[in-house]
Amino acid sequence: MNLLQPDPGLLFWMLIAFGIVFFVLAKWGFPVILKMVDERKAFIDKSLLAAKEANERLENIKEEGEKILSQARAEQLRLLSEAKLLREKIVEEAKTQASLEGGKLLKKANEDIQNAKNAALSEIRAEVAVLSVQIAEKVMRQKLDNHAQQTAMIDRLLDEMNIHKS
């Protein structure tokens, strides 16, 4: 038998076997294989679509996060600015209040000094008056040793008092 020339009967039966296998595969095998391939293709398409949606959501989340972060930074700057203004206002009010209190204390201190000065002057005047009376009494005793001088002095003082009353 020649290997290059196959037997025509064997070739016929091989052809029939091939036709039967092809028919069985075409009838029951290929539809199942094609169905599995289509299902796999649909699963891959669905997975790609889900991945694309996930990427889009991730981008949206990133953009939203950046937006929230920029808003938070702006809010932080606004709060810091408000706090600075409030601090300056409080410091200014404290300075004004301290100035007013200092003015009041200075005024009270000046009044206390003036009162102490007036009291000291009154006390000095009282002392001077007492000393003057004592000196005058001693001078008068020396001048008015006799009764005639005392009477003349009393008359003269009474005359002066009457002049001042009129």
PDB file of N, CA and C in Angstrom, residues 97-155:
ATOM      1  N   GLN A  97     -11.113 100.639  76.814  1.00  0.00           N
ATOM      2  CA  GLN A  97     -11.570 100.437  78.194  1.00  0.00           C
ATOM      3  C   GLN A  97     -10.452 100.782  79.171  1.00  0.00           C
ATOM      4  N   ALA A  98      -9.222 100.350  78.855  1.00  0.00           N
ATOM      5  CA  ALA A  98      -8.087 100.651  79.732  1.00  0.00           C
ATOM      6  C   ALA A  98      -7.838 102.162  79.784  1.00  0.00           C
ATOM      7  N   SER A  99      -7.975 102.820  78.640  1.00  0.00           N
ATOM      8  CA  SER A  99      -7.791 104.272  78.605  1.00  0.00           C
ATOM      9  C   SER A  99      -8.843 104.963  79.455  1.00  0.00           C
ATOM     10  N   LEU A 100     -10.106 104.513  79.308  1.00  0.00           N
ATOM     11  CA  LEU A 100     -11.179 105.102  80.120  1.00  0.00           C
ATOM     12  C   LEU A 100     -10.939 104.859  81.610  1.00  0.00           C
ATOM     13  N   GLU A 101     -10.584 103.624  81.940  1.00  0.00           N
ATOM     14  CA  GLU A 101     -10.325 103.291  83.349  1.00  0.00           C
ATOM     15  C   GLU A 101      -9.126 104.086  83.865  1.00  0.00           C
ATOM     16  N   GLY A 102      -8.098 104.204  83.034  1.00  0.00           N
ATOM     17  CA  GLY A 102      -6.920 104.988  83.436  1.00  0.00           C
ATOM     18  C   GLY A 102      -7.294 106.445  83.662  1.00  0.00           C
ATOM     19  N   GLY A 103      -8.144 106.988  82.763  1.00  0.00           N
ATOM     20  CA  GLY A 103      -8.608 108.367  82.934  1.00  0.00           C
ATOM     21  C   GLY A 103      -9.392 108.542  84.216  1.00  0.00           C
ATOM     22  N   LYS A 104     -10.272 107.562  84.493  1.00  0.00           N
ATOM     23  CA  LYS A 104     -11.063 107.629  85.733  1.00  0.00           C
ATOM     24  C   LYS A 104     -10.154 107.559  86.952  1.00  0.00           C
ATOM     25  N   LEU A 105      -9.179 106.625  86.897  1.00  0.00           N
ATOM     26  CA  LEU A 105      -8.260 106.497  88.030  1.00  0.00           C
ATOM     27  C   LEU A 105      -7.426 107.758  88.205  1.00  0.00           C
ATOM     28  N   LEU A 106      -6.980 108.330  87.092  1.00  0.00           N
ATOM     29  CA  LEU A 106      -6.196 109.562  87.161  1.00  0.00           C
ATOM     30  C   LEU A 106      -7.034 110.698  87.730  1.00  0.00           C
ATOM     31  N   LYS A 107      -8.279 110.802  87.275  1.00  0.00           N
ATOM     32  CA  LYS A 107      -9.170 111.841  87.773  1.00  0.00           C
ATOM     33  C   LYS A 107      -9.415 111.657  89.274  1.00  0.00           C
ATOM     34  N   LYS A 108      -9.673 110.389  89.689  1.00  0.00           N
ATOM     35  CA  LYS A 108      -9.910 110.122  91.108  1.00  0.00           C
ATOM     36  C   LYS A 108      -8.658 110.422  91.919  1.00  0.00           C
ATOM     37  N   ALA A 109      -7.478 110.049  91.363  1.00  0.00           N
ATOM     38  CA  ALA A 109      -6.221 110.332  92.066  1.00  0.00           C
ATOM     39  C   ALA A 109      -6.019 111.838  92.209  1.00  0.00           C
ATOM     40  N   ASN A 110      -6.319 112.591  91.139  1.00  0.00           N
ATOM     41  CA  ASN A 110      -6.199 114.062  91.218  1.00  0.00           C
ATOM     42  C   ASN A 110      -7.173 114.627  92.248  1.00  0.00           C
ATOM     43  N   GLU A 111      -8.408 114.082  92.260  1.00  0.00           N
ATOM     44  CA  GLU A 111      -9.386 114.545  93.257  1.00  0.00           C
ATOM     45  C   GLU A 111      -8.913 114.207  94.664  1.00  0.00           C
ATOM     46  N   ASP A 112      -8.384 112.967  94.824  1.00  0.00           N
ATOM     47  CA  ASP A 112      -7.881 112.571  96.146  1.00  0.00           C
ATOM     48  C   ASP A 112      -6.713 113.480  96.564  1.00  0.00           C
ATOM     49  N   ILE A 113      -5.834 113.778  95.598  1.00  0.00           N
ATOM     50  CA  ILE A 113      -4.698 114.669  95.912  1.00  0.00           C
ATOM     51  C   ILE A 113      -5.212 116.052  96.288  1.00  0.00           C
ATOM     52  N   GLN A 114      -6.198 116.561  95.499  1.00  0.00           N
ATOM     53  CA  GLN A 114      -6.768 117.886  95.791  1.00  0.00           C
ATOM     54  C   GLN A 114      -7.445 117.889  97.157  1.00  0.00           C
ATOM     55  N   ASN A 115      -8.192 116.812  97.462  1.00  0.00           N
ATOM     56  CA  ASN A 115      -8.851 116.712  98.770  1.00  0.00           C
ATOM     57  C   ASN A 115      -7.827 116.660  99.896  1.00  0.00           C
ATOM     58  N   ALA A 116      -6.756 115.861  99.680  1.00  0.00           N
ATOM     59  CA  ALA A 116      -5.708 115.779 100.697  1.00  0.00           C
ATOM     60  C   ALA A 116      -5.017 117.128 100.856  1.00  0.00           C
ATOM     61  N   LYS A 117      -4.809 117.819  99.723  1.00  0.00           N
ATOM     62  CA  LYS A 117      -4.182 119.141  99.760  1.00  0.00           C
ATOM     63  C   LYS A 117      -5.067 120.121 100.524  1.00  0.00           C
ATOM     64  N   ASN A 118      -6.384 120.099 100.185  1.00  0.00           N
ATOM     65  CA  ASN A 118      -7.323 120.989 100.882  1.00  0.00           C
ATOM     66  C   ASN A 118      -7.386 120.673 102.373  1.00  0.00           C
ATOM     67  N   ALA A 119      -7.392 119.364 102.692  1.00  0.00           N
ATOM     68  CA  ALA A 119      -7.426 118.979 104.104  1.00  0.00           C
ATOM     69  C   ALA A 119      -6.153 119.440 104.809  1.00  0.00           C
ATOM     70  N   ALA A 120      -5.016 119.269 104.116  1.00  0.00           N
ATOM     71  CA  ALA A 120      -3.750 119.690 104.712  1.00  0.00           C
ATOM     72  C   ALA A 120      -3.736 121.205 104.888  1.00  0.00           C
ATOM     73  N   LEU A 121      -4.235 121.938 103.873  1.00  0.00           N
ATOM     74  CA  LEU A 121      -4.294 123.400 103.993  1.00  0.00           C
ATOM     75  C   LEU A 121      -5.223 123.823 105.128  1.00  0.00           C
ATOM     76  N   SER A 122      -6.366 123.131 105.232  1.00  0.00           N
ATOM     77  CA  SER A 122      -7.295 123.446 106.329  1.00  0.00           C
ATOM     78  C   SER A 122      -6.647 123.179 107.672  1.00  0.00           C
ATOM     79  N   GLU A 123      -5.948 122.075 107.735  1.00  0.00           N
ATOM     80  CA  GLU A 123      -5.265 121.733 108.990  1.00  0.00           C
ATOM     81  C   GLU A 123      -4.177 122.755 109.298  1.00  0.00           C
ATOM     82  N   ILE A 124      -3.424 123.131 108.244  1.00  0.00           N
ATOM     83  CA  ILE A 124      -2.371 124.138 108.441  1.00  0.00           C
ATOM     84  C   ILE A 124      -2.991 125.469 108.870  1.00  0.00           C
ATOM     85  N   ARG A 125      -4.131 125.848 108.204  1.00  0.00           N
ATOM     86  CA  ARG A 125      -4.799 127.105 108.576  1.00  0.00           C
ATOM     87  C   ARG A 125      -5.278 127.048 110.030  1.00  0.00           C
ATOM     88  N   ALA A 126      -5.824 125.880 110.415  1.00  0.00           N
ATOM     89  CA  ALA A 126      -6.291 125.742 111.795  1.00  0.00           C
ATOM     90  C   ALA A 126      -5.116 125.877 112.757  1.00  0.00           C
ATOM     91  N   GLU A 127      -3.996 125.226 112.398  1.00  0.00           N
ATOM     92  CA  GLU A 127      -2.798 125.309 113.224  1.00  0.00           C
ATOM     93  C   GLU A 127      -2.305 126.761 113.298  1.00  0.00           C
ATOM     94  N   VAL A 128      -2.294 127.413 112.096  1.00  0.00           N
ATOM     95  CA  VAL A 128      -1.845 128.808 112.048  1.00  0.00           C
ATOM     96  C   VAL A 128      -2.771 129.678 112.883  1.00  0.00           C
ATOM     97  N   ALA A 129      -4.095 129.400 112.771  1.00  0.00           N
ATOM     98  CA  ALA A 129      -5.058 130.187 113.551  1.00  0.00           C
ATOM     99  C   ALA A 129      -4.822 129.995 115.047  1.00  0.00           C
ATOM    100  N   VAL A 130      -4.623 128.745 115.445  1.00  0.00           N
ATOM    101  CA  VAL A 130      -4.379 128.472 116.868  1.00  0.00           C
ATOM    102  C   VAL A 130      -3.089 129.163 117.305  1.00  0.00           C
ATOM    103  N   LEU A 131      -2.038 129.023 116.462  1.00  0.00           N
ATOM    104  CA  LEU A 131      -0.772 129.664 116.806  1.00  0.00           C
ATOM    105  C   LEU A 131      -0.920 131.192 116.835  1.00  0.00           C
ATOM    106  N   SER A 132      -1.684 131.730 115.872  1.00  0.00           N
ATOM    107  CA  SER A 132      -1.892 133.183 115.822  1.00  0.00           C
ATOM    108  C   SER A 132      -2.622 133.658 117.074  1.00  0.00           C
ATOM    109  N   VAL A 133      -3.622 132.897 117.471  1.00  0.00           N
ATOM    110  CA  VAL A 133      -4.373 133.281 118.683  1.00  0.00           C
ATOM    111  C   VAL A 133      -3.450 133.215 119.896  1.00  0.00           C
ATOM    112  N   GLN A 134      -2.647 132.144 119.944  1.00  0.00           N
ATOM    113  CA  GLN A 134      -1.734 132.027 121.085  1.00  0.00           C
ATOM    114  C   GLN A 134      -0.717 133.168 121.081  1.00  0.00           C
ATOM    115  N   ILE A 135      -0.180 133.476 119.895  1.00  0.00           N
ATOM    116  CA  ILE A 135       0.784 134.579 119.800  1.00  0.00           C
ATOM    117  C   ILE A 135       0.101 135.900 120.154  1.00  0.00           C
ATOM    118  N   ALA A 136      -1.106 136.070 119.595  1.00  0.00           N
ATOM    119  CA  ALA A 136      -1.832 137.315 119.863  1.00  0.00           C
ATOM    120  C   ALA A 136      -2.141 137.432 121.345  1.00  0.00           C
ATOM    121  N   GLU A 137      -2.493 136.316 121.940  1.00  0.00           N
ATOM    122  CA  GLU A 137      -2.803 136.345 123.380  1.00  0.00           C
ATOM    123  C   GLU A 137      -1.565 136.760 124.180  1.00  0.00           C
ATOM    124  N   LYS A 138      -0.410 136.203 123.800  1.00  0.00           N
ATOM    125  CA  LYS A 138       0.812 136.549 124.514  1.00  0.00           C
ATOM    126  C   LYS A 138       1.165 138.017 124.279  1.00  0.00           C
ATOM    127  N   VAL A 139       0.987 138.470 123.018  1.00  0.00           N
ATOM    128  CA  VAL A 139       1.288 139.870 122.708  1.00  0.00           C
ATOM    129  C   VAL A 139       0.329 140.764 123.473  1.00  0.00           C
ATOM    130  N   MET A 140      -0.926 140.420 123.503  1.00  0.00           N
ATOM    131  CA  MET A 140      -1.942 141.238 124.177  1.00  0.00           C
ATOM    132  C   MET A 140      -1.674 141.289 125.688  1.00  0.00           C
ATOM    133  N   ARG A 141      -1.281 140.206 126.234  1.00  0.00           N
ATOM    134  CA  ARG A 141      -1.013 140.202 127.670  1.00  0.00           C
ATOM    135  C   ARG A 141       0.139 141.155 128.000  1.00  0.00           C
ATOM    136  N   GLN A 142       1.129 141.142 127.101  1.00  0.00           N
ATOM    137  CA  GLN A 142       2.246 142.043 127.362  1.00  0.00           C
ATOM    138  C   GLN A 142       1.829 143.496 127.179  1.00  0.00           C
ATOM    139  N   LYS A 143       0.993 143.792 126.148  1.00  0.00           N
ATOM    140  CA  LYS A 143       0.589 145.156 125.861  1.00  0.00           C
ATOM    141  C   LYS A 143      -0.458 145.644 126.854  1.00  0.00           C
ATOM    142  N   LEU A 144      -1.329 144.752 127.245  1.00  0.00           N
ATOM    143  CA  LEU A 144      -2.448 145.183 128.092  1.00  0.00           C
ATOM    144  C   LEU A 144      -2.208 144.764 129.544  1.00  0.00           C
ATOM    145  N   ASP A 145      -1.191 145.265 130.089  1.00  0.00           N
ATOM    146  CA  ASP A 145      -0.884 144.933 131.477  1.00  0.00           C
ATOM    147  C   ASP A 145      -1.820 145.655 132.433  1.00  0.00           C
ATOM    148  N   ASN A 146      -2.220 146.815 132.078  1.00  0.00           N
ATOM    149  CA  ASN A 146      -3.066 147.533 133.043  1.00  0.00           C
ATOM    150  C   ASN A 146      -4.492 147.569 132.553  1.00  0.00           C
ATOM    151  N   HIS A 147      -5.385 147.947 133.431  1.00  0.00           N
ATOM    152  CA  HIS A 147      -6.827 147.935 133.199  1.00  0.00           C
ATOM    153  C   HIS A 147      -7.239 148.986 132.186  1.00  0.00           C
ATOM    154  N   ALA A 148      -6.643 150.153 132.140  1.00  0.00           N
ATOM    155  CA  ALA A 148      -7.007 151.234 131.227  1.00  0.00           C
ATOM    156  C   ALA A 148      -6.704 150.824 129.791  1.00  0.00           C
ATOM    157  N   GLN A 149      -5.605 150.188 129.561  1.00  0.00           N
ATOM    158  CA  GLN A 149      -5.262 149.734 128.214  1.00  0.00           C
ATOM    159  C   GLN A 149      -6.255 148.657 127.747  1.00  0.00           C
ATOM    160  N   GLN A 150      -6.664 147.775 128.658  1.00  0.00           N
ATOM    161  CA  GLN A 150      -7.619 146.713 128.298  1.00  0.00           C
ATOM    162  C   GLN A 150      -8.955 147.314 127.897  1.00  0.00           C
ATOM    163  N   THR A 151      -9.448 148.295 128.642  1.00  0.00           N
ATOM    164  CA  THR A 151     -10.739 148.917 128.353  1.00  0.00           C
ATOM    165  C   THR A 151     -10.672 149.656 127.029  1.00  0.00           C
ATOM    166  N   ALA A 152      -9.624 150.376 126.737  1.00  0.00           N
ATOM    167  CA  ALA A 152      -9.485 151.111 125.487  1.00  0.00           C
ATOM    168  C   ALA A 152      -9.471 150.128 124.305  1.00  0.00           C
ATOM    169  N   MET A 153      -8.810 149.025 124.465  1.00  0.00           N
ATOM    170  CA  MET A 153      -8.743 148.019 123.407  1.00  0.00           C
ATOM    171  C   MET A 153     -10.099 147.414 123.146  1.00  0.00           C
ATOM    172  N   ILE A 154     -10.855 147.082 124.187  1.00  0.00           N
ATOM    173  CA  ILE A 154     -12.192 146.489 124.036  1.00  0.00           C
ATOM    174  C   ILE A 154     -13.101 147.478 123.332  1.00  0.00           C
ATOM    175  N   ASP A 155     -13.065 148.711 123.670  1.00  0.00           N
ATOM    176  CA  ASP A 155     -13.903 149.728 123.018  1.00  0.00           C
ATOM    177  C   ASP A 155     -13.551 149.846 121.544  1.00  0.00           C
TER     178      ASP A 155
END
